[in-house]
CSV table of C-alpha atoms in Angstrom, one decimal:
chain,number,residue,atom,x,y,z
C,220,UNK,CA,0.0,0.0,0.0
C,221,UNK,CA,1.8,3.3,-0.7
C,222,UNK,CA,2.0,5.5,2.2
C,223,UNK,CA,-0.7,9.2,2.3
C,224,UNK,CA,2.2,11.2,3.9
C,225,UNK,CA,5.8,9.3,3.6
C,226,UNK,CA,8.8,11.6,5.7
C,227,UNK,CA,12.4,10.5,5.2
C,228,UNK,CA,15.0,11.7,7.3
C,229,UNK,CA,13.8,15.4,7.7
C,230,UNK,CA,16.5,17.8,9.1
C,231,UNK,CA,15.2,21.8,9.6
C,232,UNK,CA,17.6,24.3,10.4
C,233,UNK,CA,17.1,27.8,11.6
C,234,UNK,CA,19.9,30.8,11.2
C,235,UNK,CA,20.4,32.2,14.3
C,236,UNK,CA,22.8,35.0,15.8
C,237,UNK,CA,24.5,32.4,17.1
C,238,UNK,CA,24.8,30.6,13.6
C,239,UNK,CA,22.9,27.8,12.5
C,240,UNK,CA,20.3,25.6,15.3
C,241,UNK,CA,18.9,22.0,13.6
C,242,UNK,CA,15.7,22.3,15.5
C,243,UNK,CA,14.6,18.6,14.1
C,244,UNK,CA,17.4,16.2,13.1
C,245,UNK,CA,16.2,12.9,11.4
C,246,UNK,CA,12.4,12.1,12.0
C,247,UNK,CA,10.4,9.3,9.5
C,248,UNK,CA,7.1,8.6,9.5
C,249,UNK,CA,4.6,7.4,6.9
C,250,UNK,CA,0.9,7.8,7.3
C,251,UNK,CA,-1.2,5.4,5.3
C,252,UNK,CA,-4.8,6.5,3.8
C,253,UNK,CA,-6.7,5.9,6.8
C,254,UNK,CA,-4.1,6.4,9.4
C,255,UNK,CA,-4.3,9.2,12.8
C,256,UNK,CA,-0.5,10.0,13.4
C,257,UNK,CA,-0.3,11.8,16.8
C,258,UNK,CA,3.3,13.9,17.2
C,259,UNK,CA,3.8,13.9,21.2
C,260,UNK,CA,6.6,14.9,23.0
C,261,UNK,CA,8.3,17.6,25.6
C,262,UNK,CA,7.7,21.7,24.6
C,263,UNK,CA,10.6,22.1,22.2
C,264,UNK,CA,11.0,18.9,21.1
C,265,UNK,CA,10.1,19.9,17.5
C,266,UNK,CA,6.7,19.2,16.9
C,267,UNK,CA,5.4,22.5,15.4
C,268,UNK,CA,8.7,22.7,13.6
C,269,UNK,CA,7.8,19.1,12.1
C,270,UNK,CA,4.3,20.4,11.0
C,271,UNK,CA,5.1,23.6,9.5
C,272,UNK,CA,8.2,21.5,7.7
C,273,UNK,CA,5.6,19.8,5.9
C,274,UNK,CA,3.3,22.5,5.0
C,275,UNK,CA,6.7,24.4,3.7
C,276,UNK,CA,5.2,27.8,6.7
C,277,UNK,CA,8.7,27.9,7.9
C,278,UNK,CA,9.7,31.5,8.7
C,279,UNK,CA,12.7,33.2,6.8
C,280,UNK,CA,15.6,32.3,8.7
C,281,UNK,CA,14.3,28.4,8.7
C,282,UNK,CA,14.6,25.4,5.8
C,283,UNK,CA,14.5,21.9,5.5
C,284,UNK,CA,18.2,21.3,4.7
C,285,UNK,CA,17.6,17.5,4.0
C,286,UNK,CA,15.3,14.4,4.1
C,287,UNK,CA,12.1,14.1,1.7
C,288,UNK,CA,8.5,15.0,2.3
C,289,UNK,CA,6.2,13.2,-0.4
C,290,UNK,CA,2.1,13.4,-0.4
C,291,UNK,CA,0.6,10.8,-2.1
C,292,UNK,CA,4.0,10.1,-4.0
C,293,UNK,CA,4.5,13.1,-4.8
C,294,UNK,CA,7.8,15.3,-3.8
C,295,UNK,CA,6.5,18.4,-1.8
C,296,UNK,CA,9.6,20.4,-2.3
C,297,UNK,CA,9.1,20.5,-5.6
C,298,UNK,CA,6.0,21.5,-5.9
C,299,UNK,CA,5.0,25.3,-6.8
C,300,UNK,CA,3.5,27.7,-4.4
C,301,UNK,CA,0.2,28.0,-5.8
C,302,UNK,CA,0.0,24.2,-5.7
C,303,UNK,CA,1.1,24.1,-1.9
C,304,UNK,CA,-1.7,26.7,-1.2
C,305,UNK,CA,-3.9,24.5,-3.0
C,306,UNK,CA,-3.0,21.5,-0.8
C,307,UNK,CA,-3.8,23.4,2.7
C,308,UNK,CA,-6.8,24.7,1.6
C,309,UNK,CA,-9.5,23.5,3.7
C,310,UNK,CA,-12.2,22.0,1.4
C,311,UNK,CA,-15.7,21.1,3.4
C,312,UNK,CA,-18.0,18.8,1.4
């Protein structure tokens, strides 16, 4: 079965005054059609970070400097802006 949401190896890093922080350092998961994922862990851990990873809503001075996000096979960092946008929408039947 191929995996909904499939994340490989996902590192973000922030610039910082003090140079550059990895705020999330190697996390996989795949979600299967179907599948609740819950995130849990200590504040700070890097659960936001995770999420806003994924949706590419990292602020300036953050990027995912490695690893792969794919929805439904398909490469999120490669997808345009307007398609991004089109993929948080909210659609309600």
């Amino acid at each position: 079965m191929e995996h909904l949401l499939s994340v490989k190896g996902l590192r973000t890093e922030f610039m910082t005054k003090k140079g550059i922080v990895a705020a999330v350092d190697g996390v996989d998961f795949d979600v299967k059609r179907g599948e609740i994922l819950g995130i849990v862990g200590e504040s700070g851990c890097g659960k936001s970070v995770t999420s806003l990873s994924i949706l590419r809503l990292l602020p300036e001075n953050g990027r995912v400097a490695h690893g792969s996000i794919e929805l439904e096979g398909n490469d999120l960092s490669q997808l345009s802006e307007k398609r991004m946008c089109n993929l948080r929408a909210i659609r309600l039947p």
